[in-house]
Each structure stands twice: as structure tokens, then as C-alpha cells.
Short mmCIF file of C-alpha atoms in Angstrom, two decimals:
data_model
loop_
_atom_site.label_atom_id
_atom_site.label_comp_id
_atom_site.label_asym_id
_atom_site.label_seq_id
_atom_site.Cartn_x
_atom_site.Cartn_y
_atom_site.Cartn_z
CA MET A 1 0.01 -0.17 -0.07
CA LEU A 2 1.37 3.41 -1.07
CA SER A 3 2.10 5.87 1.82
CA TRP A 4 4.32 8.99 1.83
CA ILE A 5 5.12 11.41 5.22
CA ASP A 6 6.17 14.82 4.15
CA GLY A 7 7.08 13.06 0.27
CA CYS A 8 9.30 10.04 1.55
CA PRO A 9 7.68 6.52 1.57
CA ALA A 10 6.76 5.95 5.24
CA THR A 11 3.57 4.05 6.91
CA LEU A 12 5.02 5.02 10.44
CA LEU A 13 4.57 8.58 12.53
CA SER A 14 5.05 9.88 15.55
CA VAL A 15 2.66 9.04 18.59
CA ARG A 16 3.01 12.88 19.73
CA ASP A 17 1.15 14.11 16.31
CA ARG A 18 -1.20 16.64 17.11
CA GLY A 19 -3.54 14.53 14.58
CA LEU A 20 -3.57 11.79 16.46
CA SER A 21 -3.59 13.77 20.13
CA TYR A 22 -6.35 16.04 19.05
CA GLY A 23 -7.67 15.32 15.86
CA ASP A 24 -5.78 18.62 14.69
CA GLY A 25 -5.70 18.55 10.98
CA LEU A 26 -7.69 17.99 8.03
CA PHE A 27 -7.81 15.34 5.41
CA GLU A 28 -9.14 15.08 1.51
CA THR A 29 -10.47 12.16 -0.50
CA ILE A 30 -9.15 12.34 -3.75
CA ALA A 31 -10.02 9.96 -6.78
CA VAL A 32 -7.00 8.94 -8.54
CA SER A 33 -7.57 8.23 -12.75
CA ARG A 34 -4.31 7.27 -15.11
CA GLY A 35 -2.34 8.82 -12.77
CA VAL A 36 -3.94 11.76 -12.70
CA PRO A 37 -6.03 13.41 -9.52
CA CYS A 38 -9.64 14.35 -10.24
CA LEU A 39 -11.10 17.94 -9.20
CA LEU A 40 -7.76 18.88 -7.71
CA ASP A 41 -8.13 22.53 -7.62
CA ARG A 42 -11.05 22.21 -5.42
CA HIS A 43 -9.75 19.81 -3.09
CA LEU A 44 -6.66 22.32 -2.63
CA ALA A 45 -9.00 25.08 -2.41
CA ARG A 46 -10.89 23.29 0.47
CA LEU A 47 -7.86 22.10 1.98
CA ALA A 48 -6.46 26.09 1.93
CA GLU A 49 -9.87 26.96 3.29
CA GLY A 50 -9.33 24.84 6.22
CA CYS A 51 -5.68 25.90 6.91
CA ALA A 52 -6.76 29.39 7.58
CA ARG A 53 -9.47 28.71 9.49
CA LEU A 54 -7.50 26.64 11.69
CA SER A 55 -4.50 28.83 11.80
CA MET A 56 -2.10 26.34 10.02
CA PRO A 57 0.35 27.01 8.21
CA LEU A 58 1.17 25.03 4.78
CA ASP A 59 3.20 25.17 1.55
CA LEU A 60 0.10 24.50 -0.73
CA MET A 61 2.27 24.36 -3.82
CA LEU A 62 4.30 21.29 -1.96
CA VAL A 63 1.38 19.72 -1.37
CA ARG A 64 -0.03 20.14 -5.36
CA ALA A 65 3.38 18.71 -6.07
CA GLU A 66 3.74 16.19 -3.94
CA LEU A 67 0.06 14.92 -4.95
CA LEU A 68 0.70 14.72 -8.74
CA ALA A 69 3.95 12.78 -7.74
CA PHE A 70 1.81 10.23 -5.39
CA SER A 71 -0.92 10.32 -7.80
CA ASN A 72 1.38 9.58 -11.00
CA GLU A 73 2.95 6.56 -8.90
CA LEU A 74 -0.99 5.34 -7.61
CA GLY A 75 -2.31 5.03 -11.54
CA ASP A 76 -5.72 4.34 -10.52
CA GLY A 77 -6.88 4.56 -7.07
CA VAL A 78 -8.17 6.46 -4.34
CA ALA A 79 -5.37 8.89 -2.71
CA LYS A 80 -6.08 9.70 0.78
CA LEU A 81 -4.09 13.06 2.00
CA MET A 82 -3.98 14.03 5.66
CA VAL A 83 -2.41 17.32 6.76
CA THR A 84 -1.57 17.40 10.49
CA ARG A 85 -0.34 19.94 12.50
CA GLY A 86 2.96 17.96 13.50
CA ASP A 87 4.32 17.12 16.71
CA GLY A 88 3.43 18.87 19.63
CA LEU A 89 3.97 18.47 23.44
CA ARG A 90 1.10 17.71 25.87
CA GLY A 91 -1.15 20.74 25.98
CA TYR A 92 -3.66 22.30 23.40
CA ALA A 93 -1.35 25.24 22.58
CA PRO A 94 -0.77 25.22 18.95
CA PRO A 95 3.60 24.65 18.74
CA GLN A 96 6.21 27.42 17.97
CA PRO A 97 7.03 27.27 14.98
CA GLN A 98 4.44 24.94 13.87
CA VAL A 99 5.50 22.36 11.29
CA PRO A 100 2.73 20.60 9.60
CA ARG A 101 3.02 17.01 8.71
CA ARG A 102 2.08 15.82 5.16
CA LEU A 103 0.59 12.12 5.01
CA LEU A 104 -0.28 10.51 1.48
CA GLN A 105 -1.99 6.97 1.64
CA GLY A 106 -3.10 5.00 -1.55
CA ASN A 107 -6.39 2.92 -1.70
CA PRO A 108 -7.86 1.00 -4.50
CA LYS A 109 -11.08 1.74 -5.97
CA PRO A 110 -13.58 1.04 -4.06
CA SER A 111 -15.92 -1.41 -6.09
CA TYR A 112 -19.45 -0.22 -5.56
CA PRO A 113 -22.16 -2.02 -7.13
CA ALA A 114 -23.36 -0.75 -10.72
CA ALA A 115 -26.97 -0.85 -9.26
CA ASN A 116 -25.98 1.96 -6.63
CA ALA A 117 -25.63 4.54 -9.58
CA GLU A 118 -27.99 2.73 -12.18
CA GLN A 119 -31.07 2.29 -9.65
CA GLY A 120 -30.17 4.46 -6.89
CA VAL A 121 -29.29 3.17 -3.25
CA ARG A 122 -31.19 2.97 -0.29
CA VAL A 123 -30.49 4.91 2.51
CA PHE A 124 -30.56 4.92 6.25
CA ALA A 125 -31.48 7.67 8.68
CA CYS A 126 -29.51 7.94 11.05
CA MET A 127 -30.30 9.00 14.63
CA THR A 128 -26.94 10.30 15.18
CA ARG A 129 -27.44 14.04 14.87
CA LEU A 130 -24.52 16.27 13.60
CA ALA A 131 -23.52 18.89 16.52
CA GLU A 132 -23.76 22.75 15.19
CA GLN A 133 -20.64 24.50 15.43
CA PRO A 134 -19.85 27.06 12.81
CA LEU A 135 -16.14 27.41 13.52
CA LEU A 136 -15.96 24.02 11.68
CA ALA A 137 -18.66 23.68 9.81
CA GLY A 138 -17.75 22.92 6.09
CA LEU A 139 -14.12 21.54 6.76
CA LYS A 140 -13.04 17.92 6.33
CA HIS A 141 -11.15 18.32 9.53
CA LEU A 142 -9.71 15.13 11.78
CA ASN A 143 -12.45 15.41 14.19
CA ARG A 144 -14.72 12.56 12.90
CA LEU A 145 -16.52 10.69 15.92
CA GLU A 146 -20.37 11.85 14.48
CA GLN A 147 -19.51 9.82 11.33
CA VAL A 148 -18.01 6.95 13.35
CA LEU A 149 -21.05 6.73 15.36
CA ALA A 150 -23.19 7.45 12.39
CA ARG A 151 -21.67 4.94 10.25
CA GLY A 152 -22.21 2.55 13.09
CA GLU A 153 -25.96 2.36 13.42
CA TRP A 154 -26.44 0.06 10.40
CA HIS A 155 -24.99 -3.25 9.57
CA ASP A 156 -26.77 -4.55 6.65
CA ALA A 157 -25.26 -4.06 2.97
CA GLU A 158 -29.20 -3.08 1.94
CA HIS A 159 -28.12 0.43 3.04
CA ALA A 160 -25.12 2.77 0.86
CA GLU A 161 -25.54 5.43 2.67
CA GLY A 162 -26.83 7.07 5.87
CA LEU A 163 -28.49 10.60 6.08
CA MET A 164 -27.30 12.81 9.06
CA ARG A 165 -29.13 15.59 10.53
CA ASP A 166 -28.10 18.40 12.79
CA THR A 167 -29.06 18.33 16.55
CA SER A 168 -32.12 20.68 15.17
CA GLY A 169 -33.21 18.19 13.23
CA ARG A 170 -32.29 20.16 9.86
CA VAL A 171 -31.17 17.46 7.07
CA ILE A 172 -27.39 17.94 6.41
CA GLU A 173 -25.80 15.51 4.11
CA GLY A 174 -24.77 11.86 4.00
CA VAL A 175 -22.34 10.12 6.66
CA TYR A 176 -19.77 10.28 3.44
CA SER A 177 -21.61 11.96 0.88
CA ASN A 178 -23.72 15.43 0.03
CA LEU A 179 -26.88 15.45 -0.27
CA PHE A 180 -29.16 17.27 -3.28
CA LEU A 181 -32.65 17.35 -3.80
CA ALA A 182 -34.87 18.40 -6.70
CA LYS A 183 -38.42 20.13 -6.53
CA ASP A 184 -40.40 21.69 -9.46
CA GLY A 185 -37.15 21.66 -11.87
CA ARG A 186 -35.13 23.43 -9.03
CA LEU A 187 -32.22 22.21 -7.52
CA LEU A 188 -31.16 22.24 -3.65
CA THR A 189 -28.61 21.52 -1.20
CA PRO A 190 -28.57 21.98 2.81
CA ASP A 191 -27.02 25.18 3.78
CA LEU A 192 -23.67 23.72 5.95
CA THR A 193 -22.90 26.64 8.10
CA ARG A 194 -23.26 25.02 11.16
CA CYS A 195 -22.20 21.51 10.43
CA GLY A 196 -21.41 19.27 7.63
CA VAL A 197 -18.50 18.85 5.16
CA ALA A 198 -18.51 21.03 2.29
CA GLY A 199 -17.81 18.45 -0.50
CA VAL A 200 -15.74 19.11 -3.50
CA MET A 201 -18.03 16.98 -5.95
CA ARG A 202 -20.93 19.44 -4.01
CA ALA A 203 -19.18 22.33 -5.30
CA GLU A 204 -18.33 21.41 -8.55
CA LEU A 205 -21.96 19.99 -9.37
CA GLN A 206 -23.55 23.59 -7.86
CA ALA A 207 -20.77 25.22 -10.46
CA GLN A 208 -22.04 22.57 -13.43
CA ALA A 209 -25.66 23.52 -12.60
CA GLU A 210 -25.25 27.37 -12.93
CA LEU A 211 -23.34 26.52 -16.40
CA LEU A 212 -26.62 24.26 -17.48
CA GLY A 213 -29.05 27.52 -16.07
CA LEU A 214 -30.46 25.69 -13.53
CA THR A 215 -30.59 27.39 -10.20
CA CYS A 216 -29.43 25.63 -7.08
CA GLU A 217 -30.16 26.85 -4.08
CA VAL A 218 -28.71 26.54 -0.75
CA ARG A 219 -30.39 27.14 2.47
CA ASP A 220 -32.00 24.74 5.17
CA ILE A 221 -34.08 21.89 4.77
CA GLY A 222 -36.22 20.09 6.96
CA TYR A 223 -36.90 16.20 6.93
CA ASP A 224 -40.56 16.75 5.79
CA GLU A 225 -39.19 18.97 2.80
CA LEU A 226 -36.69 15.84 1.85
CA LEU A 227 -39.28 13.64 2.01
CA ALA A 228 -41.59 15.62 -0.53
CA ALA A 229 -38.24 16.26 -3.23
CA ASP A 230 -39.30 15.45 -6.65
CA GLU A 231 -35.72 13.70 -6.53
CA VAL A 232 -32.84 13.20 -4.39
CA PHE A 233 -29.56 12.36 -4.93
CA LEU A 234 -26.15 12.00 -3.33
CA CYS A 235 -22.41 12.97 -4.11
CA ASN A 236 -19.00 12.44 -3.57
CA SER A 237 -15.48 12.87 -5.24
CA LEU A 238 -15.04 8.98 -5.50
CA TYR A 239 -18.74 7.83 -6.79
CA GLY A 240 -19.77 10.75 -8.84
CA VAL A 241 -23.77 10.50 -8.22
CA TRP A 242 -25.61 7.97 -6.58
CA PRO A 243 -30.02 8.46 -7.13
CA VAL A 244 -31.83 8.03 -3.79
CA ARG A 245 -34.27 5.50 -4.45
CA ALA A 246 -35.38 4.83 -0.89
CA LEU A 247 -35.59 6.49 2.43
CA HIS A 248 -37.24 5.19 5.62
CA GLY A 249 -40.69 4.58 3.74
CA ARG A 250 -40.36 6.98 1.12
CA ASP A 251 -39.56 5.64 -2.19
CA TRP A 252 -38.50 7.73 -5.17
CA SER A 253 -37.69 6.86 -9.09
CA VAL A 254 -34.91 8.52 -10.62
CA GLY A 255 -35.36 11.77 -12.36
CA PRO A 256 -34.11 13.70 -15.13
CA LEU A 257 -32.37 16.27 -13.54
CA THR A 258 -30.23 13.37 -11.48
CA ARG A 259 -29.40 11.65 -14.51
CA LYS A 260 -28.41 14.59 -16.04
CA LEU A 261 -25.60 15.43 -13.13
CA GLN A 262 -24.86 12.01 -12.94
CA VAL A 263 -23.82 12.23 -16.62
CA ILE A 264 -21.50 15.53 -15.46
CA ALA A 265 -19.89 13.99 -12.49
CA ARG A 266 -19.15 11.01 -14.13
CA ASP A 267 -17.13 12.94 -17.29
CA LEU A 268 -15.29 14.72 -14.41
CA LEU A 269 -13.85 11.63 -12.54
CA ASP A 270 -12.98 9.78 -15.87
CA SER A 271 -10.86 12.41 -17.13
CA MET B 1 10.78 10.49 26.82
CA LEU B 2 8.65 7.49 28.08
CA SER B 3 6.82 5.94 25.37
CA TRP B 4 5.01 2.78 25.07
CA ILE B 5 2.22 1.22 22.54
CA ASP B 6 0.61 -1.77 23.62
CA GLY B 7 2.79 -2.38 26.51
CA CYS B 8 5.79 -2.36 24.66
CA PRO B 9 8.77 0.66 24.18
CA ALA B 10 7.67 2.62 21.11
CA THR B 11 7.22 5.93 19.49
CA LEU B 12 5.87 5.32 16.03
CA LEU B 13 2.31 3.76 15.09
CA SER B 14 1.08 3.40 11.40
CA VAL B 15 -0.83 5.97 9.58
CA ARG B 16 -3.61 3.74 9.70
CA ASP B 17 -4.29 4.22 12.99
CA ARG B 18 -7.97 5.34 13.43
CA GLY B 19 -7.36 7.99 16.25
CA LEU B 20 -5.54 9.65 13.51
CA SER B 21 -7.96 9.86 10.68
CA TYR B 22 -11.10 9.82 12.66
CA GLY B 23 -9.66 10.97 16.36
CA ASP B 24 -11.48 7.86 17.06
CA GLY B 25 -10.52 7.01 20.63
CA LEU B 26 -10.09 8.35 24.01
CA PHE B 27 -7.48 9.27 26.19
CA GLU B 28 -6.44 10.32 30.13
CA THR B 29 -4.21 12.78 31.64
CA ILE B 30 -3.06 11.33 34.80
CA ALA B 31 -0.75 12.53 37.70
CA VAL B 32 1.74 10.28 38.72
CA SER B 33 3.13 10.64 42.00
CA ARG B 34 6.88 8.70 43.32
CA GLY B 35 5.48 5.81 41.22
CA VAL B 36 1.71 5.38 41.45
CA PRO B 37 -0.70 7.08 39.06
CA CYS B 38 -3.47 9.45 40.91
CA LEU B 39 -7.03 8.70 40.71
CA LEU B 40 -6.62 5.61 38.92
CA ASP B 41 -9.90 4.47 39.63
CA ARG B 42 -11.87 7.77 38.45
CA HIS B 43 -9.36 7.29 35.18
CA LEU B 44 -10.52 4.01 34.14
CA ALA B 45 -13.77 4.53 35.22
CA ARG B 46 -14.30 7.54 32.96
CA LEU B 47 -12.22 5.49 30.04
CA ALA B 48 -14.92 2.36 30.62
CA GLU B 49 -17.65 4.63 30.07
CA GLY B 50 -16.16 6.09 26.50
CA CYS B 51 -15.81 2.67 25.37
CA ALA B 52 -19.02 1.81 26.03
CA ARG B 53 -20.42 5.22 24.32
CA LEU B 54 -18.27 4.69 21.47
CA SER B 55 -18.31 0.64 21.26
CA MET B 56 -14.93 0.45 21.71
CA PRO B 57 -13.77 -3.13 23.35
CA LEU B 58 -11.26 -2.98 25.74
CA ASP B 59 -9.29 -4.83 28.37
CA LEU B 60 -9.56 -2.41 31.20
CA MET B 61 -7.82 -5.03 33.80
CA LEU B 62 -4.51 -4.82 31.03
CA VAL B 63 -5.02 -1.11 30.66
CA ARG B 64 -4.97 -1.14 34.42
CA ALA B 65 -1.67 -3.18 34.59
CA GLU B 66 0.03 -1.49 32.28
CA LEU B 67 -0.73 2.12 33.93
CA LEU B 68 0.89 0.69 37.08
CA ALA B 69 3.79 -0.24 35.31
CA PHE B 70 4.35 2.11 33.40
CA SER B 71 3.50 4.72 36.49
CA ASN B 72 6.41 2.97 38.44
CA GLU B 73 8.85 3.44 35.74
CA LEU B 74 7.96 7.02 35.25
CA GLY B 75 8.48 7.72 39.29
CA ASP B 76 6.59 11.79 39.28
CA GLY B 77 5.25 13.06 35.98
CA VAL B 78 2.27 12.82 33.78
CA ALA B 79 1.29 9.62 32.33
CA LYS B 80 -0.99 10.25 29.30
CA LEU B 81 -2.76 7.32 28.14
CA MET B 82 -4.66 7.29 24.94
CA VAL B 83 -6.88 4.12 23.46
CA THR B 84 -7.75 4.13 19.63
CA ARG B 85 -9.75 1.83 17.94
CA GLY B 86 -6.38 0.67 16.08
CA ASP B 87 -6.13 0.49 12.79
CA GLY B 88 -8.27 0.96 10.02
CA LEU B 89 -9.21 1.09 5.84
CA ARG B 90 -10.31 3.85 4.38
CA GLY B 91 -14.09 4.58 5.38
CA TYR B 92 -16.08 5.17 9.63
CA ALA B 93 -17.13 2.01 9.84
CA PRO B 94 -15.55 0.34 12.34
CA PRO B 95 -13.06 -2.74 11.38
CA GLN B 96 -14.31 -6.20 12.60
CA PRO B 97 -12.89 -7.60 14.67
CA GLN B 98 -12.00 -4.54 16.44
CA VAL B 99 -8.52 -4.31 18.44
CA PRO B 100 -7.84 -1.15 20.00
CA ARG B 101 -4.31 0.30 20.49
CA ARG B 102 -3.09 1.21 23.55
CA LEU B 103 -0.25 4.21 23.59
CA LEU B 104 1.35 5.90 27.27
CA GLN B 105 3.61 8.72 27.00
CA GLY B 106 5.22 10.04 30.09
CA ASN B 107 6.07 13.57 30.70
CA PRO B 108 7.66 15.69 33.15
CA LYS B 109 5.30 17.34 35.79
CA PRO B 110 4.37 20.45 34.53
CA SER B 111 5.68 23.59 36.66
CA TYR B 112 3.00 25.99 37.37
CA PRO B 113 3.73 29.10 39.12
CA ALA B 114 2.90 28.96 42.87
CA ALA B 115 0.77 31.91 42.50
CA ASN B 116 -1.78 29.81 40.87
CA ALA B 117 -2.71 27.70 43.43
CA GLU B 118 -1.98 30.37 45.96
CA GLN B 119 -3.65 33.70 44.96
CA GLY B 120 -5.75 31.89 41.97
CA VAL B 121 -5.44 32.65 38.09
CA ARG B 122 -6.67 35.14 35.60
CA VAL B 123 -9.18 33.46 33.17
CA PHE B 124 -9.61 34.65 29.27
CA ALA B 125 -13.31 34.82 28.52
CA CYS B 126 -13.06 32.67 25.20
CA MET B 127 -15.25 33.09 21.84
CA THR B 128 -14.93 29.71 20.74
CA ARG B 129 -17.89 27.99 21.75
CA LEU B 130 -18.67 24.40 22.49
CA ALA B 131 -20.58 22.42 19.64
CA GLU B 132 -23.86 21.16 22.03
CA GLN B 133 -23.46 17.11 20.92
CA PRO B 134 -24.81 14.90 23.67
CA LEU B 135 -23.72 11.82 22.35
CA LEU B 136 -20.15 12.89 22.83
CA ALA B 137 -20.82 15.14 26.27
CA GLY B 138 -18.54 14.27 29.02
CA LEU B 139 -15.95 11.75 27.43
CA LYS B 140 -12.57 12.92 27.13
CA HIS B 141 -12.50 11.89 23.52
CA LEU B 142 -9.18 12.71 20.76
CA ASN B 143 -11.90 15.16 19.03
CA ARG B 144 -10.43 18.43 20.63
CA LEU B 145 -10.53 20.60 17.59
CA GLU B 146 -12.57 23.07 19.91
CA GLN B 147 -10.07 23.30 22.72
CA VAL B 148 -7.35 23.54 20.01
CA LEU B 149 -9.03 27.10 18.78
CA ALA B 150 -9.67 28.11 21.91
CA ARG B 151 -6.24 27.65 22.93
CA GLY B 152 -5.35 29.79 20.32
CA GLU B 153 -7.36 32.52 21.34
CA TRP B 154 -4.68 34.19 23.95
CA HIS B 155 -1.24 34.24 23.64
CA ASP B 156 0.23 36.19 26.72
CA ALA B 157 1.39 34.54 30.16
CA GLU B 158 -0.76 36.64 32.31
CA HIS B 159 -4.10 34.31 31.19
CA ALA B 160 -3.59 30.74 32.92
CA GLU B 161 -7.02 29.22 31.32
CA GLY B 162 -9.38 29.83 29.39
CA LEU B 163 -13.74 29.93 29.63
CA MET B 164 -15.41 28.14 27.53
CA ARG B 165 -19.45 28.42 27.03
CA ASP B 166 -21.65 26.40 24.76
CA THR B 167 -23.13 27.56 21.66
CA SER B 168 -26.30 28.64 24.03
CA GLY B 169 -23.93 30.75 26.04
CA ARG B 170 -24.09 28.63 28.88
CA VAL B 171 -20.53 28.40 31.16
CA ILE B 172 -19.24 24.86 30.54
CA GLU B 173 -15.55 24.66 31.66
CA GLY B 174 -12.02 25.98 31.31
CA VAL B 175 -10.16 24.57 28.17
CA TYR B 176 -8.05 22.72 30.57
CA SER B 177 -10.25 22.58 33.48
CA ASN B 178 -13.83 22.22 35.10
CA LEU B 179 -15.28 24.74 36.91
CA PHE B 180 -16.81 25.36 40.17
CA LEU B 181 -18.77 28.16 41.72
CA ALA B 182 -19.67 29.01 45.42
CA LYS B 183 -22.92 30.86 46.35
CA ASP B 184 -24.09 31.50 49.67
CA GLY B 185 -22.26 28.50 51.42
CA ARG B 186 -23.47 26.32 48.19
CA LEU B 187 -21.07 24.83 46.05
CA LEU B 188 -22.48 24.76 41.99
CA THR B 189 -20.41 22.90 38.64
CA PRO B 190 -22.11 23.18 35.14
CA ASP B 191 -24.23 20.32 34.00
CA LEU B 192 -22.11 18.39 31.05
CA THR B 193 -24.76 16.38 29.36
CA ARG B 194 -24.80 18.30 26.49
CA CYS B 195 -20.96 19.49 26.05
CA GLY B 196 -17.89 19.73 28.34
CA VAL B 197 -15.19 17.07 29.65
CA ALA B 198 -16.58 15.65 32.75
CA GLY B 199 -13.09 15.71 34.64
CA VAL B 200 -11.97 12.83 37.40
CA MET B 201 -10.79 15.62 39.39
CA ARG B 202 -14.49 17.70 39.05
CA ALA B 203 -15.78 13.85 40.25
CA GLU B 204 -13.74 13.64 43.35
CA LEU B 205 -14.44 17.11 44.42
CA GLN B 206 -18.38 16.11 44.37
CA ALA B 207 -17.94 13.44 46.04
CA GLN B 208 -15.65 15.03 48.95
CA ALA B 209 -18.14 17.83 49.44
CA GLU B 210 -20.62 15.06 50.22
CA LEU B 211 -18.61 13.82 52.58
CA LEU B 212 -18.34 17.29 54.26
CA GLY B 213 -21.71 17.91 54.26
CA LEU B 214 -21.60 20.30 51.62
CA THR B 215 -24.47 20.46 48.62
CA CYS B 216 -23.01 20.07 45.20
CA GLU B 217 -25.63 21.44 42.64
CA VAL B 218 -25.11 20.40 39.10
CA ARG B 219 -27.12 22.33 36.53
CA ASP B 220 -26.86 24.98 33.81
CA ILE B 221 -25.25 28.23 34.64
CA GLY B 222 -25.57 31.37 32.61
CA TYR B 223 -22.41 33.46 32.32
CA ASP B 224 -23.98 36.11 34.69
CA GLU B 225 -24.63 33.95 37.24
CA LEU B 226 -20.78 33.00 37.22
CA LEU B 227 -19.76 36.64 37.62
CA ALA B 228 -22.40 36.81 40.48
CA ALA B 229 -20.98 33.93 42.35
CA ASP B 230 -18.81 34.60 45.72
CA GLU B 231 -16.29 32.52 44.84
CA VAL B 232 -15.11 30.56 41.63
CA PHE B 233 -12.37 27.92 41.00
CA LEU B 234 -11.27 25.67 38.74
CA CYS B 235 -9.73 22.15 38.96
CA ASN B 236 -8.43 18.77 36.74
CA SER B 237 -6.37 16.06 37.85
CA LEU B 238 -2.41 17.52 37.56
CA TYR B 239 -2.84 20.73 39.90
CA GLY B 240 -5.91 20.03 41.47
CA VAL B 241 -7.29 23.35 42.30
CA TRP B 242 -6.63 27.13 41.45
CA PRO B 243 -8.93 29.72 42.66
CA VAL B 244 -10.45 32.29 39.64
CA ARG B 245 -9.23 35.73 40.75
CA ALA B 246 -10.32 37.99 37.25
CA LEU B 247 -12.29 37.12 34.59
CA HIS B 248 -13.04 39.65 31.84
CA GLY B 249 -13.09 42.85 34.29
CA ARG B 250 -14.75 41.03 37.59
CA ASP B 251 -12.05 40.29 40.62
CA TRP B 252 -12.61 37.78 43.14
CA SER B 253 -10.67 37.26 46.33
CA VAL B 254 -9.76 33.19 47.02
CA GLY B 255 -12.82 32.28 49.55
CA PRO B 256 -13.33 29.13 52.10
CA LEU B 257 -14.52 26.74 50.15
CA THR B 258 -12.23 27.10 47.55
CA ARG B 259 -9.46 26.63 49.92
CA LYS B 260 -10.79 23.90 51.22
CA LEU B 261 -11.26 22.05 48.54
CA GLN B 262 -7.93 22.47 47.70
CA VAL B 263 -6.54 21.09 50.51
CA ILE B 264 -8.38 17.81 49.88
CA ALA B 265 -7.45 17.83 46.21
CA ARG B 266 -3.28 18.39 47.04
CA ASP B 267 -3.89 15.65 49.15
CA LEU B 268 -5.34 13.49 46.54
CA LEU B 269 -2.56 14.20 44.12
CA ASP B 270 0.18 13.74 46.53
CA SER B 271 -0.88 10.40 48.00
#
């Protein structure tokens, strides 16, 4: 399994790393196709935003160069990039100077059932709620216990994803994905300023929808509004778009907007 | 620096550890005095509670035995115990079977200024708020970005601690400590069922107060009520009790209940 730390092959890191001690870092999960990282600029933009909000200095040009070299070596698969605040002593105060650590891990492409994209997936309605923390909302940081708890709620293979709501009951995202609704020909996706991960595929689909002349509204969405949607789909940077065909007793058929964006996502990940 | 992994001297761990990937684990910071871990039963009880709530199997007898052996070798200092869900592949789903990893790190006793305990400390009122997440409240888990952000808010040596409120404005705790108030001869400490870490020294002081015939109420506390308190003090399992002498323009002198519990805490940490 391909694994680099700070640009060199390595599989072990210091027990003093603040990524381990505090989850003090960020990550990106990047599809790699024929040696090329997909949606690289969007991944790097989110990483830059995370570093800014966590006050973590990072040489993004170096990260980009390493990602390109790593992807070239990986060929086809998934590159997981983690950036931590590096080693620290006991105590939350960031070390001075900060020396962030860059970790890259290669994984094979997940082999999802073809039916997930074609007929859509069944989604589990998780009881685990996302806490509302605007300071961390949108970031793909290393504090992911809520997702671990949510993913522990179902064990059958029948559900391909779990729906997460926030502690106030708003619909936010999937455990591994973002969520879109279509209603009366318009797109809608939950506001992620209180919690949730602002996915790169979500951002790309928002931009692509605009190019197609589709409006995509970003706002709070209640559970009832989700159930009343004409179409529902999930997206992430590995599988693109999966239609949602069932959620807790409600069934949907795959709709035209979902198919349109699915084709776009597939092209982005194949390029 | 003394460092063990799974009972053996080691300073490096796998980049696949879920403690790093997701903060999927727990920790304890334990004062060690003359080779003996202080408040060991309370630390292990909190760890057991955390394992139960995170559905993480852990051999607590083994952890106890390792802590005793590690402390004996450390002599005087601080033992940091981390327990993670061990290695995992990509994805939040816990691996089957789970093989939790035990990490122990030794650190010297921190050298706090004597004035902190004697005259009390000045506390910074942090802007970073704690998100309300009942599923994780009370646990000392490895998702600590909120504390990292809060600790990054002040850089002067004048403030020894930071006060943290939740997103609804309730007073919760210090960045590194729990908080008690005294008002009209009664003790009061914030309810920690929505957020915060239920410290072992807090639990011990609650029990000791009861033995002294003091009532200690646990409930929601607003910022105004904190400012109106007769006495305010902080506690943790390393320094015991520090009186609070100033917070954002409000000054206190050190009161009798604070002193009484400070003596008790000192004895617990010296034994």
C-alpha cells in the first residue's frame, strides 16, 4: 500500500503527532484516474480554506507537487491526503513554530455495485445528529467521531448510505456524501454553515448546474421537505452521483435532473 | 521520553490508526506521584464509560496493569494514556474485529507558578463556543479541535486558563479544567450532558464535598450567574484546584470553600 510522509515513503508516524492527539488536522479523499488526481483544484481550495480557519501554515504548492507525483505512482485508485499540525508536547496550544505534516495514503478504487448508480441507493436515517459548530462547519477536519457513530448504526448491506441531520433536525448530508434535492425543476442543497462537510463534488455540481442554467438554492432543509422532493441524490468525489431510491418508507424513482448531473460527474471522474 | 504502545516501548505508530484518521479514541491525563498513578479508579471508570459509549472493546484489567507498570517506571510526572480503535482501512465503519491500541506517553510534571494555587489565576473569556453534542458530552475523546481553537485565542502568560461556553451561551468549563462556583455557602458546577469533559477531579471533589456535608448542585449556569458567584475555582487532575481571581473585568478574592477543596485536592495528588 503506497504511503508517504512529507514526501518520502513511510508508514509510521510519531505518537506525538497532534493529528492523533487532538484530531488537529484536515484531510482530502481524492479519486485518481490514470495517474491524475481528479478535481485537484477544488480539493486544494478546500484544504487552503481549512488551513486558514485552523491557523495552520501549509505550503500548498508543495502539497500540489506531492499529490501529482503520488497520483502518478498510484495510477488508479484513491489518494487520501492528511495534513496535521505536526508534533506537539502535551497541551492544546499550537507549537511554535508549527511544522505541519503531510501524509499520503493510496487505496484501490472502491468497487461499488453498479446498481447504486443505475437504480439508486437505499439510505438509512441515522439517529446520530451533527452538532452545530460554525467554526468547523464545511471543513473536512480530522474530528470525525460523529461520522463513526453514525456509520455504526447500520450493519446490513442493503443501505449504501446514512442520512445525517443536525441537532435541530435539519437535513445536512450523508455520512460520506453531500445531498441534493430536486423540486419543480429546481435544485436545492442544504446550507453547511453550522455543520457538515462542504464536498468538492457538491461545489463542482453547483458550478455545473449554473452553467446549465439551473438554479441551485442553498438553504436550510427540513426532513419533511426532503421527503416531499421530486428527486434526491447523493454525491461525493469518488462515485460521483447516486440517486436515492428509498429512505425510511419513502420511495423515489430516478429523475431527469439526477441523471443529467450524474453524467457530468462521471465525466469529471473519468477525465 | 517514556513511550509505550500496547505495552512495549515504541514511539511510532501506523498511519492507518483510526485515532489519527478520525480521532476515534479516548485519552486520560494522569498525575503520577512516586511511581503511583493518582485517581486511577476514576480515570479507568471514565475510560470504561467512553469505551461503552463508543462501542469500543477494551481490556481494562490490562490497561490498569500497564498503567501501574508504566507509572512505576516513570516515577514522578504525567502519564498520558490514549486508546484508539486501532488500524482501519478507508471508511468510517469500525473494523471487524476491532483491535484497540493502547498508547502511553510520559511527560515531566508541569511547573506551574506557585501563585496560581495561592493567589488564583486570571481567566480568558474565549469566543470559541462548545457545540452541543449529547452523544459525546462528558467523554475525553480525541476530537479536540474546539479546545485547540480556544487555546489559540490568547498568547500572553497573564491568563492561565480560558473559559468555554456552549453555543447557547451557558458556562461549561475551562479549556483544560472543570469549573466550580460557590454562592451563599453552596457549591455549583455546570451540567455536562450537552458538551464538556467530565473531569475526574471534578467527580472526586463532588464526592468529597458530599462527605463534608456540602451540597454541590449540577445544573445549567449562565454567564451572569458566574459573574455573581462568591467564589469561582478551576480543577483538574494535574494541579488540583486553582482559585479564579479575575475574569474579564470581574475580580474575586480566594474564598473559604475554594481553600477547603484545594487542600483536599492537594492531598489526593500527593498520596
